[in-house]
Coordinates of C-alpha atoms and ligand atoms in Angstrom, one line a residue:
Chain A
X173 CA 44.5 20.7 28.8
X174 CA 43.8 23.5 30.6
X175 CA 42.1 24.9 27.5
X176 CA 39.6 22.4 28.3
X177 CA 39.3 22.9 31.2
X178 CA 39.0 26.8 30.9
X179 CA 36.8 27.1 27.9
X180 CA 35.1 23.4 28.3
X181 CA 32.0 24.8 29.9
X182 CA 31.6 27.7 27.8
X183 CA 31.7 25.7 24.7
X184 CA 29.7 23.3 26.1
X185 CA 27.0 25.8 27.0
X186 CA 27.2 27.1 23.3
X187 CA 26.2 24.2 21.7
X188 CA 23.2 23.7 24.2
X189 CA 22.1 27.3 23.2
X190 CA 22.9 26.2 19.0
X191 CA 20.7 23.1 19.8
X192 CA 18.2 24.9 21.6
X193 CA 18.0 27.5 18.6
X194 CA 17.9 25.1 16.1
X195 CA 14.8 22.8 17.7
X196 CA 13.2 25.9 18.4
X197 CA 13.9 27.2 15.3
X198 CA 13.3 24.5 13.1
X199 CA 9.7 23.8 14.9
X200 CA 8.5 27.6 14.7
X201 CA 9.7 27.9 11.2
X202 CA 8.0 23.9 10.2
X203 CA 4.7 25.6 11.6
X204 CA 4.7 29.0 10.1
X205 CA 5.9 27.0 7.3
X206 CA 2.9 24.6 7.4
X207 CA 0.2 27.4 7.9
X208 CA 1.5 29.1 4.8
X209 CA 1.6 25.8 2.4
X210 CA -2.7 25.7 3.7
X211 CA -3.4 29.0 3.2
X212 CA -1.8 28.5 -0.2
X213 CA -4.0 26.0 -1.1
X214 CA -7.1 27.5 0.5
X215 CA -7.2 30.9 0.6
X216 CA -8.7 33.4 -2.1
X217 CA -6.4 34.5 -4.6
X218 CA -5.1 38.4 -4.0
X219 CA -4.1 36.7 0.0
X220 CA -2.0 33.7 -2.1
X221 CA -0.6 36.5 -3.8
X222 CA 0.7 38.2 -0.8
X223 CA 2.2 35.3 0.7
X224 CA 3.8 34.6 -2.5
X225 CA 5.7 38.0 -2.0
X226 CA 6.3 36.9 1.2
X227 CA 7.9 33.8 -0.3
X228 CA 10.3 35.5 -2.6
X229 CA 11.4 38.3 -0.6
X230 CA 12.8 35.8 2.3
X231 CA 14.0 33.9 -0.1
X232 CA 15.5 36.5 -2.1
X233 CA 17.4 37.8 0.8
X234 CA 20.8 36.6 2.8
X235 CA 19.9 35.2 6.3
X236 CA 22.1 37.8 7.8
X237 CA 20.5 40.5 6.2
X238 CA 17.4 39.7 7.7
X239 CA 19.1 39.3 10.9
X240 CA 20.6 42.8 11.0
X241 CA 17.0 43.8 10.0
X242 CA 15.2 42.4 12.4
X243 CA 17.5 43.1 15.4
X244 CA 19.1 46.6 14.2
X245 CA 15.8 47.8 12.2
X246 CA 13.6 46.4 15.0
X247 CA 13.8 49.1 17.5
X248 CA 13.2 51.8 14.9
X249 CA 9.8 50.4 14.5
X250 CA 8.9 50.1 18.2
X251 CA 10.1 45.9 17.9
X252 CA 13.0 45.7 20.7
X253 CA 14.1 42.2 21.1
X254 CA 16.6 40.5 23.1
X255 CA 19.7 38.8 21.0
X256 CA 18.0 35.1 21.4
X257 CA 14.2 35.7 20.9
X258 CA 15.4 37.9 18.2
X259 CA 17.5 35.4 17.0
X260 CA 14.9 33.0 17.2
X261 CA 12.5 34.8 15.7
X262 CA 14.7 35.3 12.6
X263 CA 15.4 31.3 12.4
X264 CA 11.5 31.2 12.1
X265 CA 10.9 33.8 9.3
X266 CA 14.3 32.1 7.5
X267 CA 13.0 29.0 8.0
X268 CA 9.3 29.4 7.1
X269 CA 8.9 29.7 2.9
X270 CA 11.7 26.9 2.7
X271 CA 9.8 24.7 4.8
X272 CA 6.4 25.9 3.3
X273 CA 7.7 24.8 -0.5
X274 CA 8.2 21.5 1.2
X275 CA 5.1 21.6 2.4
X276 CA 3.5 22.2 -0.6
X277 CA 5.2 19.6 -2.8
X278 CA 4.7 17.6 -0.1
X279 CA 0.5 18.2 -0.4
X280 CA 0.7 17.9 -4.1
X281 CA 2.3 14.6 -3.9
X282 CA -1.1 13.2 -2.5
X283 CA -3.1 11.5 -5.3
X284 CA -6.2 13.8 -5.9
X285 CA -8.4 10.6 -5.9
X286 CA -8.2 9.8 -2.4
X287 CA -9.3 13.5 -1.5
X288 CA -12.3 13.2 -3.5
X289 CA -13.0 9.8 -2.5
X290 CA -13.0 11.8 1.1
X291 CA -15.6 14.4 -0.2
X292 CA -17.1 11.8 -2.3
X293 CA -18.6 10.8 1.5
X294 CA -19.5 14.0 2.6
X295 CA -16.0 14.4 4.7
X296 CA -15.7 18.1 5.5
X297 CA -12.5 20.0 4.0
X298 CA -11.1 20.3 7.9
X299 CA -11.4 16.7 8.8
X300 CA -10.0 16.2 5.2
X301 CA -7.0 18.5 5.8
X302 CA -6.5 16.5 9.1
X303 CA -7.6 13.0 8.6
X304 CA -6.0 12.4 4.7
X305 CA -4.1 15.3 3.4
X306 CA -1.5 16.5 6.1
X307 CA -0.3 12.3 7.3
X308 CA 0.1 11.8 3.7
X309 CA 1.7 14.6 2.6
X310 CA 3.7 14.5 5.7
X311 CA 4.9 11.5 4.6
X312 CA 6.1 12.2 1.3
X313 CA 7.5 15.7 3.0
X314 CA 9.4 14.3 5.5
X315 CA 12.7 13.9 3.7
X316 CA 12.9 16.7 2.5
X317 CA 12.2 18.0 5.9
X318 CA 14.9 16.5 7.7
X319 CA 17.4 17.6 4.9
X320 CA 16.5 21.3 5.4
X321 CA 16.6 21.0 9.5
X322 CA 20.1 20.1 8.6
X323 CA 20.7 22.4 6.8
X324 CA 18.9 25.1 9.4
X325 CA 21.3 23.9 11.8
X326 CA 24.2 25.6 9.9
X327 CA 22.4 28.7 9.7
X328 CA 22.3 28.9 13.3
X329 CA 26.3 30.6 13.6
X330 CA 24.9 33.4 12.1
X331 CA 23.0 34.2 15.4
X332 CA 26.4 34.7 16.5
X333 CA 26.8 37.9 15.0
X334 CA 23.8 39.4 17.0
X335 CA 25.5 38.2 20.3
X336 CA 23.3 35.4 20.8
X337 CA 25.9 33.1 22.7
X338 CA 25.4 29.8 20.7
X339 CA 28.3 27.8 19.5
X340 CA 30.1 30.0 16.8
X341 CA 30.0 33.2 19.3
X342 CA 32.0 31.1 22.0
X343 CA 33.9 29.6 19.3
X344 CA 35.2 33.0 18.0
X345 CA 35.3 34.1 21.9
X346 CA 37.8 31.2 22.4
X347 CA 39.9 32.1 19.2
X348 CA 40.3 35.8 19.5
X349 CA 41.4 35.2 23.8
X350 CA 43.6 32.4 22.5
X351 CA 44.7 32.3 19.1
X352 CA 44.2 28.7 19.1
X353 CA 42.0 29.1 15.7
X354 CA 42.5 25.4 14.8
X355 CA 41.7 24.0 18.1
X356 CA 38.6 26.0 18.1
X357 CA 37.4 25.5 14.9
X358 CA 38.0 21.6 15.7
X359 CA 35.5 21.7 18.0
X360 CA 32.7 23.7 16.4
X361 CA 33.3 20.5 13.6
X362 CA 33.1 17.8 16.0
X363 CA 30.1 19.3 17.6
X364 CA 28.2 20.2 14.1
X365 CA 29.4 16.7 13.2
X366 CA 27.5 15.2 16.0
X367 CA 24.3 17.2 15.8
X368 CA 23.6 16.6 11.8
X369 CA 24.7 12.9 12.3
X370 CA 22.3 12.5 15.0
X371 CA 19.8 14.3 13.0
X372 CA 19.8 12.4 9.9
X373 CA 19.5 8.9 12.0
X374 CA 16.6 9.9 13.8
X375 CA 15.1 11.2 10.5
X376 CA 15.8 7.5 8.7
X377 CA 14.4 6.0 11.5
X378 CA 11.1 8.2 12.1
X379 CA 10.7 7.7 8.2
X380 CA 11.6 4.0 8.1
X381 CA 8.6 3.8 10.8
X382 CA 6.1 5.8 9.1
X383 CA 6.5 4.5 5.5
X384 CA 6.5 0.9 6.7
X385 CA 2.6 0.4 5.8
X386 CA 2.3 2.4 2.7
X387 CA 4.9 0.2 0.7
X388 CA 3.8 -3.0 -1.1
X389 CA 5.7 -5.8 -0.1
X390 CA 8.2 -6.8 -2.7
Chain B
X282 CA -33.1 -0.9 1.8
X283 CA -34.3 3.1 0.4
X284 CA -32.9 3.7 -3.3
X285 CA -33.2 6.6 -4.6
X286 CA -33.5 7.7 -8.1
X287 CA -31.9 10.2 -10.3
X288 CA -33.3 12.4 -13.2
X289 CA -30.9 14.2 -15.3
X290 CA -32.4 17.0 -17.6
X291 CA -30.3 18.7 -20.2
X292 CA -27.3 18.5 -18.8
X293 CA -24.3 20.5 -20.1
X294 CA -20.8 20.5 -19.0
X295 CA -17.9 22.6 -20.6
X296 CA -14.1 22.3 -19.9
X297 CA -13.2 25.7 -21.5
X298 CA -14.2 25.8 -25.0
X299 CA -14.7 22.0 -24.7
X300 CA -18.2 20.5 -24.8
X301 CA -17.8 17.9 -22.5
X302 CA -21.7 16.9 -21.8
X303 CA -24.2 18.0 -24.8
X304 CA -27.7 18.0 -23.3
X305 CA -27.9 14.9 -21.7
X306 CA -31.0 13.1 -20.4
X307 CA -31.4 10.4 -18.5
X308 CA -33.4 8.5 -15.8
X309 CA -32.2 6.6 -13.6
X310 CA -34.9 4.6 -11.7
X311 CA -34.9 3.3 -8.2
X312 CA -33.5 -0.2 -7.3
X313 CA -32.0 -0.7 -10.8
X314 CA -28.5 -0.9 -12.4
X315 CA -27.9 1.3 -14.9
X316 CA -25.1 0.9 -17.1
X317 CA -22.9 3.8 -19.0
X318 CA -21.1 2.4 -22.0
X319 CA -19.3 4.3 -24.8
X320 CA -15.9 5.1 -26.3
X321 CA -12.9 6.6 -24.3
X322 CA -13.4 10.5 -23.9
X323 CA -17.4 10.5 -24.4
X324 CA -18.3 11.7 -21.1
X325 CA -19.3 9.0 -19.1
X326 CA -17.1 9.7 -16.0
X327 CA -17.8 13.6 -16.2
X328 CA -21.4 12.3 -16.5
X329 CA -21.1 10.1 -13.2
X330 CA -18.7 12.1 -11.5
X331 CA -21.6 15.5 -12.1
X332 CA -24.5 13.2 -10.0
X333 CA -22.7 13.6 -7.0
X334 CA -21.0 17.4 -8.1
X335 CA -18.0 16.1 -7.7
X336 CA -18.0 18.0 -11.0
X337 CA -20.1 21.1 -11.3
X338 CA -22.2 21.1 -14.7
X339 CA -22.8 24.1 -16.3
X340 CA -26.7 24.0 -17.0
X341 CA -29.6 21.6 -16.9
X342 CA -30.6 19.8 -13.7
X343 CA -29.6 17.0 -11.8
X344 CA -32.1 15.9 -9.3
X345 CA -31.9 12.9 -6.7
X346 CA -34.9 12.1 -5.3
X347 CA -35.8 15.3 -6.6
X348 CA -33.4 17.4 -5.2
X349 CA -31.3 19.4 -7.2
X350 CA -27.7 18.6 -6.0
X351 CA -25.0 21.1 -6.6
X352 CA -27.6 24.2 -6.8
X353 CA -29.7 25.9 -4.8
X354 CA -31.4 27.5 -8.1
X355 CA -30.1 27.6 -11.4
X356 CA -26.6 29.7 -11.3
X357 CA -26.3 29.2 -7.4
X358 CA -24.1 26.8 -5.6
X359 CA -25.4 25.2 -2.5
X360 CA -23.6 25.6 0.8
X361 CA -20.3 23.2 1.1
X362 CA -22.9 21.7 4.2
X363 CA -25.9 21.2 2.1
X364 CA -23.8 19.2 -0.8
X365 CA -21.8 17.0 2.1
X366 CA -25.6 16.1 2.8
X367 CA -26.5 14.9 -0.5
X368 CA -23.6 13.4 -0.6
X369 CA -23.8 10.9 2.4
X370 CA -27.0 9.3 0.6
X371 CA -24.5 8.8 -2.6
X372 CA -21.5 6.1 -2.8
X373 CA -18.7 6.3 -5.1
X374 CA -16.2 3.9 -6.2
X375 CA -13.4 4.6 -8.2
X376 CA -10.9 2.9 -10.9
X377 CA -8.0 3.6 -8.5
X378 CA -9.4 2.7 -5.7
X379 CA -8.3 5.9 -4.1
X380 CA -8.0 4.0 -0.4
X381 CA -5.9 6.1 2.1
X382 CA -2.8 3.9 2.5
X383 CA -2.1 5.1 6.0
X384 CA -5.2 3.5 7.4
X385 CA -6.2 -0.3 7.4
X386 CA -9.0 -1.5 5.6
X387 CA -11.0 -1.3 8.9
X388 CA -10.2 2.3 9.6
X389 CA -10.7 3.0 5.8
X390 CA -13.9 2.1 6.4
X391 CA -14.7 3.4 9.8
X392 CA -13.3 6.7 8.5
X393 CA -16.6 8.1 7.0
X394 CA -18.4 6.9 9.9
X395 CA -16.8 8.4 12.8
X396 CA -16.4 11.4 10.5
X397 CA -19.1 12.1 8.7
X398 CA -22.4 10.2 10.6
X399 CA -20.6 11.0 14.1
X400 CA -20.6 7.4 15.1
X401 CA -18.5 6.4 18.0
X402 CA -15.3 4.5 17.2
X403 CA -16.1 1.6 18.6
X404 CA -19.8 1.7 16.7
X405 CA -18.1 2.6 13.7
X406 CA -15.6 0.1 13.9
X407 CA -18.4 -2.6 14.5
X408 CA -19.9 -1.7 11.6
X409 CA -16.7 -1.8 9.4
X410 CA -16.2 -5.3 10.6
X411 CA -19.9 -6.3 9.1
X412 CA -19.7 -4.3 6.0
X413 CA -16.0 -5.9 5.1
X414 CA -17.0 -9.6 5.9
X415 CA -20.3 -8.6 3.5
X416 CA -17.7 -8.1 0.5
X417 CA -15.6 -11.1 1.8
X418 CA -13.2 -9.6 3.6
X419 CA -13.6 -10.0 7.4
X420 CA -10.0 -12.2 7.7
X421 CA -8.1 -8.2 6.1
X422 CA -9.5 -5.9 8.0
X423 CA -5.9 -5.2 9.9
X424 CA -4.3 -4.5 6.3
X425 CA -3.1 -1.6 4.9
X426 CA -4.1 -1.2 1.3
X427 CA -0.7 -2.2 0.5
X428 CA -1.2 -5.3 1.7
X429 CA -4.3 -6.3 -0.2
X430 CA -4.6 -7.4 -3.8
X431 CA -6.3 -4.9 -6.1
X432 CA -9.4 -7.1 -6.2
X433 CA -9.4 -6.6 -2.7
X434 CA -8.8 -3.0 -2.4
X435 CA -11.9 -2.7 -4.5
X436 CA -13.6 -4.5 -2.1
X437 CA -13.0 -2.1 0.7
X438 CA -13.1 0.6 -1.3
X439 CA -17.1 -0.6 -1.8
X440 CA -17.5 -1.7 1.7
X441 CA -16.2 1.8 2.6
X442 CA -19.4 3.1 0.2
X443 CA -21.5 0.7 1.2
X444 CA -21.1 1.3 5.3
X445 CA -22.5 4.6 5.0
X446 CA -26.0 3.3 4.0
X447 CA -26.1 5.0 0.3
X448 CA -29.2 5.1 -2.0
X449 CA -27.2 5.4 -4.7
X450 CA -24.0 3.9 -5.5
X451 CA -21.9 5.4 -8.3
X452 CA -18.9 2.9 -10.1
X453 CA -16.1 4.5 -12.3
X454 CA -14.9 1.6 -14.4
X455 CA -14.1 -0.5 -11.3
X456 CA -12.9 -3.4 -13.0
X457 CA -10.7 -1.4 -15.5
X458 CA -7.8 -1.2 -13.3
X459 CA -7.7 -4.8 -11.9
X460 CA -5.6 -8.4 -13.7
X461 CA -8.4 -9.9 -15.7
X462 CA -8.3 -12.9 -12.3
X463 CA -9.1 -10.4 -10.0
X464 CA -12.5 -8.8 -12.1
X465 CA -15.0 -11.7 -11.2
X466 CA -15.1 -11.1 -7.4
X467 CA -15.6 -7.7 -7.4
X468 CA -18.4 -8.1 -10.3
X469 CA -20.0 -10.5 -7.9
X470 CA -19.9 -8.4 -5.0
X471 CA -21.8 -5.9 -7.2
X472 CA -23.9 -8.0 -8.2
X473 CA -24.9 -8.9 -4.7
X474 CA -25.7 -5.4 -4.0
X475 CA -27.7 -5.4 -7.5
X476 CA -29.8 -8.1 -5.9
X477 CA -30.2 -6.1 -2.8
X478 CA -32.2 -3.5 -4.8
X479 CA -29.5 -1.1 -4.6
X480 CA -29.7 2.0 -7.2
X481 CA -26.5 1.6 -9.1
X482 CA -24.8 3.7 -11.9
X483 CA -21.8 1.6 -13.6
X484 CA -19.8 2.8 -16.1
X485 CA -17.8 -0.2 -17.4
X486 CA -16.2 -1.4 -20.0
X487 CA -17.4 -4.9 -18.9
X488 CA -20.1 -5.8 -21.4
X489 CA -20.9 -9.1 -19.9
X490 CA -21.9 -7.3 -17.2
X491 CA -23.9 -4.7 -18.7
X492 CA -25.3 -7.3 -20.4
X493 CA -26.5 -9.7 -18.1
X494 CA -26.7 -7.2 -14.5
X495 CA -28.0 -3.9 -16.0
X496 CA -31.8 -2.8 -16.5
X497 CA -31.5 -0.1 -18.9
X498 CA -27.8 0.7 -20.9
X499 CA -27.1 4.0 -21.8
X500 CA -24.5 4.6 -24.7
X501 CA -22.4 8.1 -24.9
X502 CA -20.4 9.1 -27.8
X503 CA -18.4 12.5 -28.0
X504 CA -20.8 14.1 -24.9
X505 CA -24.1 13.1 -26.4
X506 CA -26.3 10.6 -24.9
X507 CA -26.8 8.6 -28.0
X508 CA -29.5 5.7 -26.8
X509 CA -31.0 4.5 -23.7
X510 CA -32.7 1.0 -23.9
X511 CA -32.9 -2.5 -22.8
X512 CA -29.9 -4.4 -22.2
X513 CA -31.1 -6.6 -25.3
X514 CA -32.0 -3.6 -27.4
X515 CA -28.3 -2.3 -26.8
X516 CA -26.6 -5.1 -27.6
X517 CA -28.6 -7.8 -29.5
X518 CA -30.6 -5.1 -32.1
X519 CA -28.5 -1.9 -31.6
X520 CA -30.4 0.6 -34.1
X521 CA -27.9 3.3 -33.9
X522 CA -24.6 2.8 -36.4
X523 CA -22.6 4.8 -33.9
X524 CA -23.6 1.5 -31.0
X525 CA -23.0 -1.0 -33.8
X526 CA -19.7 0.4 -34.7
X527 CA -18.6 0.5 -31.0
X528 CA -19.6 -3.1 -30.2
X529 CA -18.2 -4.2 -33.2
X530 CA -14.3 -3.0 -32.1
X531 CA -15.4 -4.3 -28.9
X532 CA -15.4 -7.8 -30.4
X533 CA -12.6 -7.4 -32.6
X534 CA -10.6 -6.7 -29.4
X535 CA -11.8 -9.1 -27.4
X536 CA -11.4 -11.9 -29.8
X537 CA -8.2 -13.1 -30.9
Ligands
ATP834 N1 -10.5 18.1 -16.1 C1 -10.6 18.2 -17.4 N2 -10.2 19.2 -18.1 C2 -10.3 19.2 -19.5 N3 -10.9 18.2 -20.2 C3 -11.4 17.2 -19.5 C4 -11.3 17.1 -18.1 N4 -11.8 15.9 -17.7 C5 -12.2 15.3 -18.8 N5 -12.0 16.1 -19.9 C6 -12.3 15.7 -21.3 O1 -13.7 15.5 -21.4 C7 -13.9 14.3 -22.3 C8 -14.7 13.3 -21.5 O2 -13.9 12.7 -20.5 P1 -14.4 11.5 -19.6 O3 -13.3 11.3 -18.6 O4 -15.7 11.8 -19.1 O5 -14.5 10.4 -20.7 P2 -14.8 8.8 -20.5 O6 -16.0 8.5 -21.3 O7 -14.9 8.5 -19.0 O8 -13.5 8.1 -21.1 P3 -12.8 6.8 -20.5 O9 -13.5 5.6 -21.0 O10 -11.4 6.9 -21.2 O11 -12.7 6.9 -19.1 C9 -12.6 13.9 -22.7 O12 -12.4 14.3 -24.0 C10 -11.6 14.5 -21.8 O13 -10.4 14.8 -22.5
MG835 MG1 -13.8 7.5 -17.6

């Protein structure tokens, strides 16, 4: 009980900071994510090259690697960050190719035909981009969307190893000043538990709503 | 109404090695249906789908109106903003369809208005309420493509052309994709817009209709532009053996 008591707020404060990283992180890295999957699919060539580096090196590489990169390495090249932008910032360049694939698939899955019916009445490429291609491949993106937020959100310990105070660092604080291991890691459970629950309901929801008037009626 | 016409001269089109359009001419005079005809993979969508550059040909001309679409001279693509131009004067409706299933059949065809000709929602929406009830349909306009037969979807899919106020209307088998039921009210919505004095390219495997709607016929085979003539000359005294041969599996399908 008292552990409660003593280590309640603390933990509680944690998972505000893991939530707070993984919104934060998961809408920076969606919108880097999204400006890479258009530039993809617009830009010249040697620039889709690039990005496709880009693509394979993050993806190549551990998330804590680039961590230790960005927070350790920054300061040698003039980047000094605090533990949570840093953090944050790290979520977002993780995050980004992932979502950006999704992205992409997601853009492909919209039938060619109703793009060219769209230029077929003089609709410029922006107000095409807008108006057909990014609801529609939103659409068929969106699952896959929500299942990588989820998974984002287990990514977000790893902050912990930077010192940004989320979840796992109080976590590990409570374990190492109390030896209670198993009630500690009880509780980061519960909590992840009741983040990635709530996650995947809102995302069946928000997709239930959204698909309801592309499906024929059966 | 305006109706433009269309002249193409010498038209070539390649897909790699792959002659695709083999120095086709054709005219296409104002107020008239033409019809394209011809066996699968001759060319007639690549030919259709080139008078509004929605494929680039590779040499000859295209001129509507006479402009040159596609080019500014030979070798030289025209500014994305010069071709959306040309393109507002030109409808196009496809075999799919190709509605955006996110938007009613209103917004469908409000779309191109607010977008392209800068109308005012509640103008374009107006105006999407007259062209739909002209094709039939003023008790859809709140559905969502999914919600619509495909006979229907057609139907918006031409209003959605026709709201824009083309010169020239462009059909890609429109029929093809729709249950035989489902054929006659879109063939009679074109045929209203025949009457109309619209200039209309079809490409159809509908003979009936090329038979009894179209002015002139035009028969492809393998990229060349085998015969232009008369409905009657196409199909009651075809001269060519390559026509014959055609509408003779025609009739051997269609006949059980
Ligand atoms: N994007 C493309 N790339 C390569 N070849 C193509 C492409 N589009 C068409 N072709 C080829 O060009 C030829 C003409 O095709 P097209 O679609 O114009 O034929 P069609 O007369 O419309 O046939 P159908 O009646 O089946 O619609 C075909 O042999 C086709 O395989
Ligand atoms: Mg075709």
């Amino acid at each position: 009980m008292d552990l409660i008591e003593q280590y309640g707020p603390m933990l509680l404060r944690g998972f505000g900071v893991t939530v707070l990283c993984w919104i934060l992180g998961t809408i920076f890295g969606m919108a880097l994510g999204l400006v890479i999957a258009l530039v993809q699919r617009y830009a010249p060539r040697p620039v889709r090259w690039l990005i496709q580096v880009y693509i394979e090196v993050i993806r190549g590489t551990p998330f804590l690697v680039q961590l230790f990169v960005l927070y350790y390495g920054g300061p040698l090249v003039g980047l000094r960050l605090d533990a949570l932008p840093a953090g944050l910032l790290g979520l977002t360049i993780y995050g980004s190719p992932y979502f950006a694939e999704i992205f992409r698939s997601g853009f492909r899955a919209v039938p060619h035909g109703q793009i060219e019916a769209a230029r077929a009445i003089g609709m410029a490429e922006p107000a095409i981009i807008r108006r057909i291609l990014l609801p529609l491949g939103l659409v068929s993106a969106l699952p896959a969307l929500v299942n990588f937020s989820i998974i984002l959100t287990k990514e977000t310990v790893i902050l912990s190893i930077i010192t940004v105070p989320e979840l796992m660092y109080q976590v590990s604080r409570m374990s190492t000043e109390t030896f209670r291991y198993v009630e500690a890691n009880l509780v980061l459970a519960l909590f992840f538990w009741l983040l990635v629950e709530t996650i995947s309901r809102l995302g069946r929801r928000f997709e239930r709503r959204i698909t309801q008037h592309l499906i024929e009626r059966t | 109404m305006q109706a433009s016409s269309v002249e193409i001269r010498k038209v070539n089109k390649f897909y790699g090695p792959f002659h695709a359009l083999k120095d086709v001419d054709l005219s296409i005079p104002p107020g008239k249906v033409t019809c394209l005809i011809g066996p699968s993979g001759s060319g007639k969508s690549t030919l259709l789908r080139c008078i509004n550059f929605l494929e680039a040909y590779d040499s000859g001309e295209i001129r509507i109106d006479g402009q040159l679409i596609g080019y500014d001279s030979p070798g030289r693509k025209m500014t994305g903003r010069r071709l959306r131009e040309m393109r507002r004067g030109i409808g196009m409706v496809f075999q799919q369809f190709n509605l955006w299933p996110h938007m009613t059949a209103q917004q469908n065809v409000a779309e191109g208005l607010i977008r392209v000709r800068g109308l005012a929602r509640s103008e374009a929406e107006r105006r999407a309420a007259e062209a739909l009830a002209k094709v039939g349909l003023a008790d859809k306009m709140g559905n969502h493509p999914a919600r619509l037969s495909g006979g229907q979807q057609q139907r918006v899919a031409i209003a959605r052309a026709i709201a824009m106020e083309p010169r020239l209307m462009l059909f890609d088998e429109p029929t093809s994709a729709l249950d035989p039921e489902l054929v006659g009210e879109v063939l009679n919505v074109m045929k209203a817009l025949a009457a109309e004095g619209m200039t209309m390219v079809v490409v159809t495997h509908e003979m009936g209709f090329a038979a009894h709607v179209a002015d002139q016929v035009a028969f492809m085979e393998k990229g060349e532009l085998v015969a232009v003539d008369s409905p009657q000359g196409i199909f009651q005294v075809p001269k060519d053996a390559r026509i014959q041969n055609f509408l003779r599996t025609y009739h051997e399908r269609n006949s059980f």
